[in-house]
């Protein structure tokens, strides 16, 4: 490779700060402990620090306007005068900005949903014909000038018009959102003109929707939109990420943009086609360093891609970049002091990723030392004894088809389960957790910090569990749970007990607003050290004559909510987790637990962005669940739980899990989901949530009874279970007590009329 330095573009940087400074400033402001000026000062300090850090790292194109006090989609709506009509027209104050983002007494906030396949949540634009659109370049211009005042030239980042329209939802389903495009484009043009006037020399336009299955007829909108934007005369740098552009590649390269960015971590194969399509004056930005994961970059692989691009385009037209904005990774791995040193040497957070880009851009000659360290880290991870477990690999290799299949069909085993469990028709149960009160959290914190002995903590948990069982008995529930008081988090609790997992101290990633998550790191083969939940489920079962349901997190959810090795197939890691859970399921059964639930709330969100990838994902995901659950006797009942209601498209896969009972959210989707299950003649047990636990409201008995009657029309009475729509850990005891009583009463009333229903 030539020794010419290549340009580097950072695309976007985490906003929260290495110590989550923004989170604490925001929450202090919301509580009223901090002034608006105080919040603004923290935000400005963070922006300055992050720009300076990128400057010191030698980044050629440093982004601005990637910062946000809550969400960059909401910021775009503000910048375009396109905030929802129900929040009023005109300039948006900080108070009204936060009222759109957060629920208050007066108003429900905008809806929030996941940003593509990440765990970042954005506020969903609400498109209606009445929107007037008026550019408000304030924030973007201010931040550009703020950086300029520090002597740093930045490239403002904007979400592109087509992606923005596609991310929103029409207020009325019949409304054609594309009818808004002309007005929207005028506002974009004004915004770009203002940035140009402020001295910006180029802008980054993010169009991640180009990596998705686009509806027919969108190409013309893209062409129209970019013609308008280009007319402003500010060079446009088009950014795509998270998947291959596939059939959208020719469209993307036909747009009048100065450069195109491709995610070559998720989709390296698109480079070849891209090199043939890139225009004579266009540059190509190579997304080489993973913006979605935390492992050191494989320089050998990156260098091969760089060489292919440089030899076709010349060094001047090649830009190096992370695969996407660094928003989705933690800030700095250097602060981690509790990890095994060898595992630590495999990690690269945002700061390290910038250094990696620098080393790649300098070529191997100038950065020989960095390249050697990188090679050593990659080799150590691939071969590390500390991460490979031959027993697990052999066990996976030895699996046969029968290990993925219950011994008998549902119709046969359900009879044995009914006999073993002795439950009435329309059995009542809950999803697992009960209120995590301040007291529970306090005791756990005391135990973690060494101020409460293991014995005293266990005693406390036993008392809570017994109290929870008595409450359930008094509420008249049929299938009880132990309450999950010993768990902080449904993935962390298992990760802490499994080999192959590590936990960072400061590996926080923004989930939404001020909320951050710290995903566990799956650094090696996963193996169960010993029973993980048998102590609590067994204890609970010993304290009551009613059956107690064992409670596990499913393999896909454990995978999905962790950072996972990028050199081992996700399917393989999931099957390793499934194998560990399979042993746990067997141990629970041996301990006398007759029903066992594996929660899979993340099954749906793991779906690849492109529908072409769905089948293979669903295939291994379903197999993983079956592997974890198939080793039990006929009379042991397997439950699963999923939270969200957009299941219609994957119903056959849900049926293929072959769980004996599935509980899910449906209180808010008003039974639509049920119809889907009914139409698909889903054969096994279903508990459509009759109580929406996401709100403090206690539904009256009549309302739940009504929901059950609707469900009983669609499903057969012997299929129907009665339960809330998710775990109760965020609710308070008084609401829980009343709501559960109402729920069991509702079940009783409907049960009384069942012979009539069954006869219909
Ligand atoms: N068993 C878990 C609980 O009750 C399930 C949580 C979830 O679905 N996200 O909290
Ligand atoms: Zn749930």
XYZ file of C-alpha atoms and ligand atoms in Angstrom:
771
model
C 0.000 0.000 0.000
C 1.223 3.510 -0.684
C 2.298 5.629 2.222
C -0.136 8.421 1.440
C -2.273 9.193 4.461
C -5.918 8.415 3.865
C -8.745 10.620 5.083
C -10.772 9.519 8.108
C -14.404 10.318 8.846
C -15.770 9.586 12.331
C -19.523 9.733 11.409
C -20.724 10.291 14.997
C -19.516 10.031 18.596
C -21.246 8.809 21.809
C -22.986 11.693 23.554
C -23.237 10.661 27.148
C -19.605 11.158 28.136
C -17.195 8.575 29.521
C -18.700 8.966 32.999
C -22.279 9.402 31.737
C -22.060 13.104 32.564
C -24.958 13.965 30.250
C -27.223 11.433 31.919
C -26.674 12.933 35.351
C -27.013 16.480 34.047
C -30.299 15.650 32.293
C -31.782 13.820 35.253
C -30.707 16.618 37.587
C -32.409 19.123 35.306
C -35.615 17.069 35.098
C -35.711 16.755 38.888
C -35.311 20.496 39.162
C -31.911 20.283 40.856
C -30.038 21.891 37.980
C -30.700 24.981 35.915
C -31.021 25.087 32.159
C -27.669 26.931 32.014
C -26.070 24.213 34.046
C -27.331 21.530 31.646
C -26.216 23.580 28.651
C -22.735 23.982 30.173
C -22.322 20.231 30.700
C -23.486 19.583 27.137
C -21.039 22.136 25.729
C -18.162 20.694 27.760
C -18.891 17.215 26.437
C -19.097 18.402 22.846
C -15.814 20.287 23.151
C -14.095 17.316 24.780
C -15.303 14.937 22.073
C -14.291 17.243 19.213
C -10.858 17.785 20.716
C -10.420 14.093 21.246
C -11.220 13.436 17.587
C -8.906 16.210 16.495
C -6.085 14.743 18.572
C -6.796 11.320 17.037
C -6.179 12.797 13.599
C -9.730 12.523 12.277
C -10.095 14.411 8.991
C -13.870 14.839 9.067
C -15.118 15.488 12.574
C -18.909 15.421 12.891
C -21.025 18.083 14.569
C -24.785 18.079 15.249
C -24.364 14.403 16.207
C -24.854 15.514 19.792
C -28.365 15.510 21.228
C -30.014 16.300 24.536
C -32.408 13.429 23.919
C -32.607 12.064 20.390
C -31.277 13.051 16.977
C -34.529 12.213 15.187
C -36.405 14.638 17.417
C -33.633 17.192 16.776
C -34.184 16.816 13.025
C -37.908 17.410 13.456
C -37.143 20.561 15.416
C -34.646 21.684 12.763
C -37.308 21.261 10.064
C -40.276 22.619 11.987
C -41.846 19.175 11.742
C -42.591 18.342 15.373
C -46.061 16.794 15.895
C -48.940 19.210 15.638
C -50.371 18.188 19.005
C -47.453 19.891 20.775
C -48.295 23.234 19.195
C -46.651 25.237 16.430
C -43.720 27.646 16.465
C -40.258 27.551 17.995
C -39.601 24.666 20.352
C -38.486 25.583 23.860
C -36.423 23.209 25.943
C -39.516 22.473 28.039
C -41.601 21.564 25.007
C -38.694 19.553 23.539
C -38.650 17.389 26.660
C -42.440 17.196 26.754
C -42.333 15.561 23.318
C -39.706 13.127 24.521
C -41.047 12.259 27.966
C -44.485 11.506 29.342
C -45.854 14.094 31.748
C -49.077 14.603 33.691
C -50.359 16.872 30.924
C -49.379 15.032 27.777
C -48.282 11.680 26.406
C -44.899 11.847 24.756
C -44.197 10.820 21.186
C -43.948 7.105 20.564
C -40.516 5.570 20.817
C -39.152 2.695 18.796
C -35.862 0.962 18.055
C -33.426 2.604 15.649
C -33.090 -0.118 13.010
C -31.652 -3.236 14.650
C -29.913 -1.371 17.478
C -30.967 -0.956 21.080
C -31.112 2.838 20.608
C -34.679 4.166 20.649
C -35.766 7.185 18.635
C -38.918 9.260 18.809
C -41.218 8.410 15.938
C -42.155 11.354 13.672
C -45.897 11.856 13.316
C -46.780 12.757 9.754
C -49.965 14.641 9.027
C -51.156 16.872 6.217
C -51.251 19.921 8.486
C -47.512 20.041 9.178
C -46.132 23.333 7.939
C -42.327 22.730 7.958
C -40.112 25.682 8.629
C -36.375 25.403 9.005
C -34.941 26.145 12.437
C -31.189 25.754 11.847
C -30.403 26.995 15.365
C -28.879 23.875 16.904
C -26.916 22.698 13.860
C -25.468 26.169 13.201
C -24.722 26.801 16.882
C -22.803 23.574 17.268
C -20.884 24.158 14.037
C -19.831 27.600 15.271
C -19.070 26.294 18.738
C -16.523 23.880 17.236
C -15.207 26.575 14.891
C -14.566 28.797 17.917
C -12.334 26.013 19.258
C -10.480 26.009 15.976
C -12.116 22.772 14.820
C -13.792 22.555 11.443
C -16.653 20.055 11.567
C -19.032 18.409 9.171
C -22.644 18.739 10.347
C -24.636 15.504 10.367
C -28.272 15.414 9.277
C -30.688 12.534 8.808
C -31.663 12.467 5.158
C -35.200 13.380 4.039
C -36.207 9.959 2.729
C -35.079 8.057 5.799
C -36.789 10.642 7.985
C -40.084 10.193 6.139
C -39.764 6.407 6.224
C -39.081 6.397 9.972
C -42.272 8.258 10.781
C -45.821 7.054 10.876
C -48.820 8.671 9.253
C -51.375 10.066 11.686
C -54.017 8.395 9.567
C -53.131 5.145 7.787
C -54.567 6.405 4.512
C -52.292 9.461 4.494
C -49.490 9.318 1.916
C -46.399 10.582 3.740
C -44.595 11.232 0.448
C -47.071 14.020 -0.243
C -45.062 15.917 2.405
C -41.800 15.623 0.480
C -41.903 18.987 -1.385
C -42.506 20.958 1.829
C -39.956 18.904 3.684
C -37.350 19.522 0.986
C -37.862 23.283 1.130
C -37.090 23.134 4.840
C -33.972 21.003 4.198
C -32.787 23.455 1.563
C -33.149 26.317 4.039
C -31.299 24.317 6.670
C -28.407 23.545 4.304
C -28.259 27.157 3.150
C -27.984 28.305 6.758
C -25.138 25.860 7.410
C -23.396 27.015 4.263
C -23.768 30.630 5.331
C -22.297 29.733 8.723
C -19.177 28.436 6.963
C -19.836 24.696 6.675
C -17.957 23.217 3.728
C -19.886 19.954 3.498
C -22.579 17.956 5.293
C -23.091 14.319 6.152
C -26.521 13.002 5.183
C -27.474 9.728 6.862
C -29.774 7.529 4.800
C -29.690 4.151 6.557
C -33.003 3.234 4.939
C -31.026 2.574 1.760
C -29.907 -0.601 3.547
C -33.468 -1.835 3.994
C -36.156 -3.329 1.753
C -37.553 -0.130 0.259
C -41.167 0.117 -0.865
C -41.656 0.232 -4.616
C -41.433 3.609 -6.300
C -39.089 5.179 -3.731
C -36.204 5.608 -6.178
C -37.848 8.623 -7.783
C -38.280 10.269 -4.371
C -34.609 9.741 -3.589
C -33.589 11.271 -6.915
C -35.915 14.226 -6.394
C -34.774 14.782 -2.793
C -31.054 14.717 -3.525
C -31.406 16.949 -6.580
C -32.919 19.584 -4.292
C -30.303 19.160 -1.581
C -27.407 19.233 -4.064
C -28.702 22.455 -5.586
C -27.648 24.294 -2.417
C -24.047 23.774 -3.479
C -22.782 22.193 -0.284
C -21.014 18.871 -0.974
C -23.124 15.999 0.377
C -21.621 12.925 2.019
C -24.168 10.175 1.923
C -23.981 7.637 4.732
C -25.571 4.192 4.822
C -25.085 1.536 7.467
C -26.247 -1.623 9.284
C -26.638 -3.807 6.169
C -25.884 -4.211 2.470
C -27.512 -1.848 0.014
C -28.061 -4.753 -2.388
C -30.534 -3.672 -5.085
C -30.318 -0.063 -3.842
C -26.610 0.276 -4.698
C -27.138 1.662 -8.218
C -29.723 4.113 -6.860
C -27.373 5.316 -4.112
C -24.483 5.872 -6.508
C -26.703 7.673 -9.002
C -27.401 10.428 -6.462
C -25.494 13.729 -6.770
C -23.260 13.222 -3.744
C -19.563 13.827 -3.178
C -19.036 10.579 -1.311
C -20.819 7.397 -0.395
C -20.311 5.543 2.859
C -20.813 1.793 3.032
C -20.911 -0.524 6.034
C -18.183 -3.018 5.160
C -18.337 -4.705 8.567
C -21.847 -6.017 8.094
C -21.530 -6.271 4.308
C -17.929 -6.355 2.998
C -19.026 -8.104 -0.199
C -20.655 -4.930 -1.512
C -17.290 -3.278 -2.054
C -16.729 -4.965 -5.415
C -20.023 -3.753 -6.893
C -19.547 -0.343 -5.312
C -16.137 0.080 -6.956
C -17.750 -0.508 -10.325
C -20.529 1.995 -9.627
C -18.684 4.875 -7.993
C -18.751 8.004 -10.168
C -15.545 9.586 -11.520
C -15.640 12.433 -9.030
C -17.102 10.530 -6.087
C -15.151 9.346 -3.062
C -15.880 6.106 -1.283
C -16.026 5.914 2.493
C -15.177 2.453 3.792
C -16.925 1.480 7.041
C -14.213 -0.810 8.389
C -14.227 -0.467 12.158
C -17.294 -1.928 13.826
C -19.538 0.789 15.253
C -21.810 -1.858 16.743
C -19.390 -4.041 18.664
C -16.450 -3.717 21.008
C -13.680 -5.890 19.582
C -10.371 -4.765 18.158
C -10.454 -4.455 14.418
C -8.960 -7.195 12.311
C -6.392 -5.068 10.472
C -5.565 -7.788 7.948
C -9.152 -7.866 6.778
C -9.461 -4.063 6.751
C -6.221 -3.643 4.851
C -7.375 -6.002 2.122
C -10.487 -3.872 1.638
C -8.483 -0.642 1.707
C -6.060 -1.962 -0.865
C -8.867 -3.013 -3.192
C -10.402 0.460 -2.959
C -7.134 2.404 -3.246
C -5.943 0.414 -6.249
C -9.164 1.226 -8.121
C -9.819 4.795 -6.984
C -6.478 6.169 -5.814
C -5.810 7.215 -2.247
C -7.440 10.652 -2.619
C -10.876 9.125 -3.198
C -10.813 6.661 -0.319
C -12.014 7.621 3.147
C -11.782 5.346 6.203
C -14.566 5.286 8.776
C -16.328 3.248 11.404
C -19.145 1.128 9.985
C -21.694 3.561 11.452
C -21.761 6.327 14.045
C -19.899 5.351 17.226
C -23.071 6.165 19.163
C -23.672 2.459 19.721
C -20.413 1.631 21.505
C -19.073 2.704 24.916
C -16.563 5.538 25.102
C -13.208 4.310 26.379
C -11.945 0.832 27.250
C -8.887 2.138 29.060
C -10.828 2.703 32.262
C -11.723 -0.987 32.615
C -9.673 -2.458 35.405
C -11.574 -5.542 36.493
C -11.405 -7.570 33.293
C -8.873 -10.315 32.693
C -5.974 -8.485 31.021
C -6.130 -10.762 28.005
C -9.839 -10.021 27.466
C -9.171 -6.333 27.937
C -6.574 -6.455 25.161
C -9.287 -7.602 22.749
C -11.527 -4.595 23.368
C -11.872 -1.348 21.435
C -14.452 1.252 22.468
C -15.048 4.544 20.608
C -11.728 6.155 21.556
C -9.759 3.048 20.598
C -11.678 2.765 17.345
C -10.555 6.233 16.316
C -6.959 5.179 17.012
C -7.476 2.077 14.917
C -8.681 4.210 12.013
C -5.605 6.384 12.407
C -3.333 3.329 12.313
C -5.109 1.972 9.242
C -4.961 5.337 7.481
C -1.218 5.668 8.073
C -0.504 2.341 6.423
C 1.497 -0.428 8.008
C 4.845 1.260 7.610
C 4.223 4.291 9.781
C 2.060 2.457 12.269
C 4.038 -0.750 12.537
C 3.795 -0.892 16.318
C 0.004 -0.531 16.338
C -0.289 -3.144 13.650
C 1.795 -5.605 15.623
C -0.285 -5.077 18.785
C -3.448 -5.519 16.771
C -2.245 -8.754 15.188
C -1.332 -10.118 18.593
C -4.760 -9.288 20.028
C -6.617 -10.903 17.137
C -4.426 -14.017 17.321
C -4.785 -14.288 21.084
C -8.565 -14.059 20.860
C -8.776 -16.680 18.126
C -6.594 -19.153 19.957
C -7.048 -18.221 23.573
C -7.334 -21.095 25.962
C -9.183 -18.686 28.195
C -12.018 -18.437 25.697
C -12.274 -21.856 24.055
C -14.024 -24.749 25.658
C -13.566 -28.036 23.859
C -16.181 -29.836 25.969
C -18.854 -27.383 24.851
C -17.770 -27.600 21.233
C -17.797 -31.390 21.330
C -21.235 -31.440 22.947
C -22.627 -29.159 20.244
C -21.035 -31.265 17.534
C -22.589 -34.425 18.954
C -26.187 -33.167 18.877
C -28.702 -35.080 16.790
C -32.109 -34.157 15.384
C -33.873 -35.730 18.368
C -32.199 -33.206 20.703
C -34.226 -30.440 19.094
C -37.605 -32.099 19.442
C -39.934 -32.922 22.320
C -40.502 -36.673 22.600
C -44.209 -36.486 21.756
C -46.487 -34.011 19.986
C -48.266 -31.278 21.933
C -51.648 -33.014 21.691
C -50.266 -36.017 23.547
C -48.073 -34.335 26.134
C -50.644 -31.673 27.108
C -52.861 -34.392 28.591
C -50.039 -35.531 30.839
C -49.261 -31.950 31.793
C -52.881 -31.304 32.705
C -52.865 -34.377 34.890
C -49.553 -33.451 36.522
C -50.335 -29.793 37.137
C -54.002 -30.140 38.040
C -54.917 -26.679 36.774
C -58.448 -25.472 36.005
C -59.492 -24.302 32.544
C -58.266 -20.739 31.906
C -55.395 -21.117 34.361
C -54.061 -17.902 35.871
C -50.361 -17.060 36.169
C -47.893 -14.149 35.946
C -44.826 -13.468 33.800
C -42.286 -13.906 36.573
C -41.083 -10.795 38.367
C -42.875 -9.094 41.254
C -42.238 -5.527 42.481
C -38.537 -4.744 42.874
C -39.154 -2.420 45.778
C -36.648 0.099 47.125
C -36.055 -2.363 49.951
C -35.138 -5.171 47.547
C -32.715 -2.924 45.685
C -31.251 -1.631 48.941
C -30.535 -5.114 50.267
C -28.976 -6.172 46.990
C -26.732 -3.094 46.929
C -25.676 -3.782 50.524
C -24.859 -7.379 49.670
C -22.913 -6.387 46.540
C -20.834 -3.884 48.422
C -20.041 -6.419 51.130
C -22.130 -4.736 53.818
C -24.621 -7.588 54.025
C -23.504 -11.184 54.452
C -24.502 -13.871 51.963
C -26.490 -15.619 54.700
C -28.423 -12.472 55.635
C -29.079 -11.640 51.999
C -30.332 -15.166 51.323
C -32.583 -14.951 54.354
C -34.005 -11.670 53.115
C -34.643 -13.167 49.657
C -36.335 -16.189 51.203
C -38.653 -13.952 53.188
C -39.523 -11.901 50.106
C -40.154 -15.056 48.110
C -42.448 -16.530 50.757
C -44.317 -13.241 51.052
C -44.746 -13.191 47.290
C -46.059 -16.772 47.255
C -48.631 -15.953 49.975
C -49.754 -12.917 47.966
C -50.219 -15.070 44.881
C -52.166 -17.678 46.828
C -54.382 -15.005 48.317
C -54.970 -13.502 44.882
C -56.107 -16.952 43.772
C -53.445 -17.588 41.139
C -53.083 -21.148 39.876
C -49.489 -21.369 38.627
C -47.149 -19.430 40.901
C -43.697 -17.883 40.417
C -40.981 -17.159 42.943
C -40.857 -13.445 42.095
C -37.273 -12.974 40.803
C -36.155 -10.902 43.817
C -32.625 -12.251 43.497
C -32.252 -10.836 39.966
C -31.004 -7.426 39.003
C -31.438 -7.952 35.298
C -32.754 -10.892 33.325
C -29.579 -11.277 31.221
C -26.924 -10.150 33.683
C -28.191 -12.600 36.297
C -27.438 -15.525 33.991
C -24.289 -14.026 32.485
C -22.749 -13.698 35.930
C -23.167 -17.419 36.454
C -21.992 -18.618 33.053
C -18.456 -19.130 31.783
C -17.580 -17.042 28.755
C -19.185 -13.825 30.057
C -17.406 -10.725 31.324
C -18.816 -7.500 32.749
C -17.363 -4.063 32.133
C -17.455 -1.316 34.736
C -18.187 1.482 32.349
C -19.281 -0.051 29.051
C -22.446 2.033 28.856
C -24.381 2.561 25.644
C -27.294 4.968 25.217
C -30.649 3.229 24.975
C -32.902 6.291 24.969
C -32.783 9.769 26.435
C -30.696 9.575 29.585
C -31.120 5.813 29.819
C -28.014 3.691 29.208
C -27.450 -0.060 29.245
C -24.279 -1.981 30.001
C -24.450 -5.160 27.915
C -22.491 -8.182 29.146
C -19.551 -9.230 26.989
C -19.603 -12.791 25.671
C -15.884 -13.233 25.105
C -15.617 -16.996 24.887
C -17.419 -20.306 24.716
C -20.407 -20.362 27.032
C -20.660 -23.066 29.641
C -22.774 -23.545 32.726
C -20.714 -23.853 35.906
C -23.597 -25.340 37.869
C -27.298 -24.822 38.599
C -28.265 -21.153 38.334
C -31.882 -20.907 39.441
C -32.656 -24.220 41.100
C -32.015 -22.824 44.559
C -34.768 -20.195 44.290
C -37.291 -22.165 42.270
C -36.760 -25.211 44.477
C -37.105 -23.140 47.625
C -40.321 -21.579 46.340
C -41.784 -24.947 45.417
C -41.000 -26.231 48.912
C -43.088 -23.423 50.410
C -46.381 -23.981 48.609
C -48.650 -26.805 47.516
C -49.468 -25.047 44.239
C -47.126 -25.570 41.276
C -44.320 -23.034 40.889
C -43.068 -22.096 37.416
C -39.285 -22.027 36.917
C -38.026 -18.863 35.264
C -35.175 -18.596 32.740
C -34.108 -16.131 30.066
C -34.064 -17.710 26.615
C -30.914 -18.195 24.520
C -31.737 -15.639 21.838
C -32.488 -12.918 24.379
C -29.252 -13.573 26.256
C -27.369 -13.294 22.954
C -29.246 -10.289 21.680
C -28.709 -8.149 24.769
C -24.955 -8.837 24.985
C -21.863 -7.842 23.031
C -20.946 -11.043 21.217
C -17.678 -12.203 19.616
C -17.548 -11.254 15.952
C -15.359 -14.174 14.900
C -17.767 -16.880 16.062
C -21.153 -17.244 14.344
C -24.026 -15.807 16.385
C -25.923 -19.018 15.772
C -23.118 -20.992 17.374
C -22.947 -18.791 20.464
C -26.726 -19.020 20.822
C -26.601 -22.780 20.643
C -23.905 -22.823 23.328
C -26.165 -20.735 25.553
C -29.039 -23.073 24.725
C -26.968 -26.040 25.804
C -26.282 -24.403 29.174
C -29.994 -23.661 29.583
C -30.883 -27.214 28.598
C -28.936 -28.480 31.606
C -30.651 -25.906 33.809
C -34.074 -26.966 32.532
C -33.255 -30.584 33.317
C -32.053 -29.696 36.803
C -35.213 -27.725 37.481
C -37.292 -30.676 36.364
C -35.276 -33.013 38.591
C -35.872 -30.622 41.502
C -39.627 -31.090 41.106
C -40.463 -28.011 39.018
C -43.320 -28.956 36.703
C -43.520 -25.840 34.525
C -40.512 -23.896 33.202
C -40.609 -20.618 31.315
C -37.893 -19.309 28.980
C -38.458 -15.640 28.204
C -37.655 -14.608 24.642
C -38.646 -10.927 24.426
C -35.723 -10.263 22.045
C -36.584 -12.946 19.506
C -38.454 -10.496 17.306
C -35.900 -7.698 17.533
C -33.097 -10.013 16.415
C -34.626 -10.185 12.932
C -32.170 -9.017 10.269
C -33.009 -5.684 8.612
C -33.374 -7.348 5.241
C -36.217 -9.833 4.945
C -33.908 -11.985 2.814
C -32.032 -12.771 6.031
C -35.085 -13.690 8.102
C -35.380 -17.338 7.247
C -31.891 -18.318 8.242
C -32.035 -16.264 11.464
C -35.410 -17.657 12.474
C -34.227 -21.129 11.731
C -31.283 -21.070 14.162
C -33.161 -18.973 16.720
C -36.029 -21.457 16.840
C -33.601 -24.378 16.962
C -31.819 -22.766 19.921
C -35.064 -22.504 21.877
C -35.943 -26.081 21.055
C -32.505 -27.277 22.045
C -32.881 -25.597 25.423
C -36.344 -26.994 26.067
C -36.688 -30.403 24.419
C -34.974 -32.610 26.977
C -37.881 -32.662 29.432
C -40.495 -35.320 30.113
C -43.930 -35.035 28.523
C -45.553 -33.887 31.740
C -43.159 -30.957 32.205
C -44.724 -27.875 30.722
C -42.576 -25.391 28.779
C -43.693 -21.760 28.723
C -42.308 -18.818 26.823
C -42.981 -15.105 26.974
C -42.592 -12.314 24.422
C -43.360 -8.684 25.047
C -44.177 -7.003 21.801
C -47.153 -7.461 19.613
C -45.736 -7.228 16.086
C -45.543 -10.960 15.655
C -47.801 -11.529 12.693
C -44.971 -11.862 10.212
C -43.167 -14.494 12.252
C -46.096 -16.543 13.555
C -44.984 -19.797 11.906
C -41.663 -19.500 13.742
C -43.436 -18.863 17.021
C -45.462 -21.989 16.465
C -42.246 -23.833 15.590
C -40.840 -23.079 19.062
C -43.355 -25.692 20.157
C -43.635 -24.153 23.625
C -46.625 -25.580 25.482
C -47.745 -22.093 26.488
C -46.842 -18.617 25.226
C -47.735 -15.450 27.105
C -47.497 -12.108 25.360
C -48.504 -8.508 25.137
C -51.912 -7.874 23.668
C -53.612 -5.550 26.108
C -52.625 -2.621 23.891
C -53.103 -4.128 20.471
C -56.771 -4.798 21.249
C -56.910 -8.383 20.260
C -55.550 -7.981 16.709
C -52.743 -10.297 17.549
C -55.147 -12.892 18.810
C -56.951 -12.927 15.531
C -53.657 -13.612 13.849
C -53.077 -16.553 16.186
C -56.654 -17.717 15.666
C -56.387 -17.467 11.886
C -53.144 -19.358 11.856
C -54.824 -21.983 14.049
C -51.960 -21.807 16.497
C -52.244 -25.115 18.287
C -50.642 -24.648 21.727
C -51.562 -22.703 24.852
C -51.730 -18.880 24.706
C -51.937 -16.262 27.437
C -52.771 -12.923 25.796
C -51.897 -10.296 28.412
C -55.126 -8.895 29.873
C -53.422 -6.277 31.991
C -51.091 -3.666 30.478
C -48.443 -3.453 33.162
C -46.666 -0.562 31.412
C -49.076 1.853 33.049
C -49.959 2.289 36.736
C -53.643 1.924 35.892
C -55.402 -1.050 37.488
C -57.837 -2.550 34.998
C -61.240 -3.367 36.495
C -62.433 -6.944 36.484
C -65.069 -6.289 33.827
C -62.477 -5.026 31.385
C -60.278 -8.105 31.736
C -63.338 -10.322 31.544
C -64.272 -8.638 28.291
C -60.784 -9.267 26.895
C -60.989 -12.902 27.882
C -64.337 -13.276 26.176
C -62.934 -11.817 22.984
C -59.998 -14.209 23.248
C -62.277 -17.161 23.917
C -64.075 -16.466 20.662
C -60.887 -16.761 18.669
C -59.130 -19.513 20.580
C -60.440 -22.733 22.037
C -61.168 -22.544 25.787
C -58.602 -25.188 26.625
C -55.892 -23.140 24.910
C -56.469 -19.971 26.854
C -54.336 -18.770 29.770
C -54.898 -15.678 31.881
C -51.969 -13.403 32.750
C -50.622 -9.827 32.707
C -48.710 -8.810 29.584
C -45.226 -8.596 31.147
C -43.295 -8.879 34.410
C -44.437 -6.831 37.414
C -41.078 -5.597 38.611
C -41.707 -1.945 37.857
C -45.129 -1.871 39.545
C -45.993 -1.266 43.194
C -47.538 -3.851 45.517
C -50.901 -2.123 46.017
C -51.647 -2.021 42.270
C -50.361 -5.543 41.800
C -52.554 -6.875 44.590
C -55.740 -5.317 43.240
C -55.056 -6.039 39.607
C -54.242 -9.705 40.224
C -57.430 -10.125 42.240
C -59.430 -8.547 39.450
C -57.691 -10.836 37.017
C -58.439 -14.070 38.873
C -62.055 -12.919 39.382
C -62.350 -12.268 35.664
C -60.999 -15.738 34.929
C -63.488 -17.258 37.367
C -66.448 -15.467 35.761
C -65.503 -16.530 32.268
C -64.766 -20.065 33.423
C -68.303 -20.289 34.802
C -69.723 -19.758 31.325
C -67.224 -21.971 29.539
C -69.432 -25.000 28.915
C -71.643 -22.655 26.938
C -68.665 -21.307 25.027
C -67.272 -24.743 24.386
C -70.634 -25.921 23.061
C -70.809 -23.170 20.426
N -39.637 -12.936 33.498
C -39.327 -11.572 33.190
C -40.076 -10.677 34.163
O -41.133 -11.051 34.574
C -39.716 -11.220 31.778
C -39.321 -9.826 31.419
C -39.534 -9.455 29.969
O -40.351 -10.000 29.285
N -38.838 -8.475 29.471
O -39.641 -9.585 34.469
Zn -42.396 -8.995 28.697
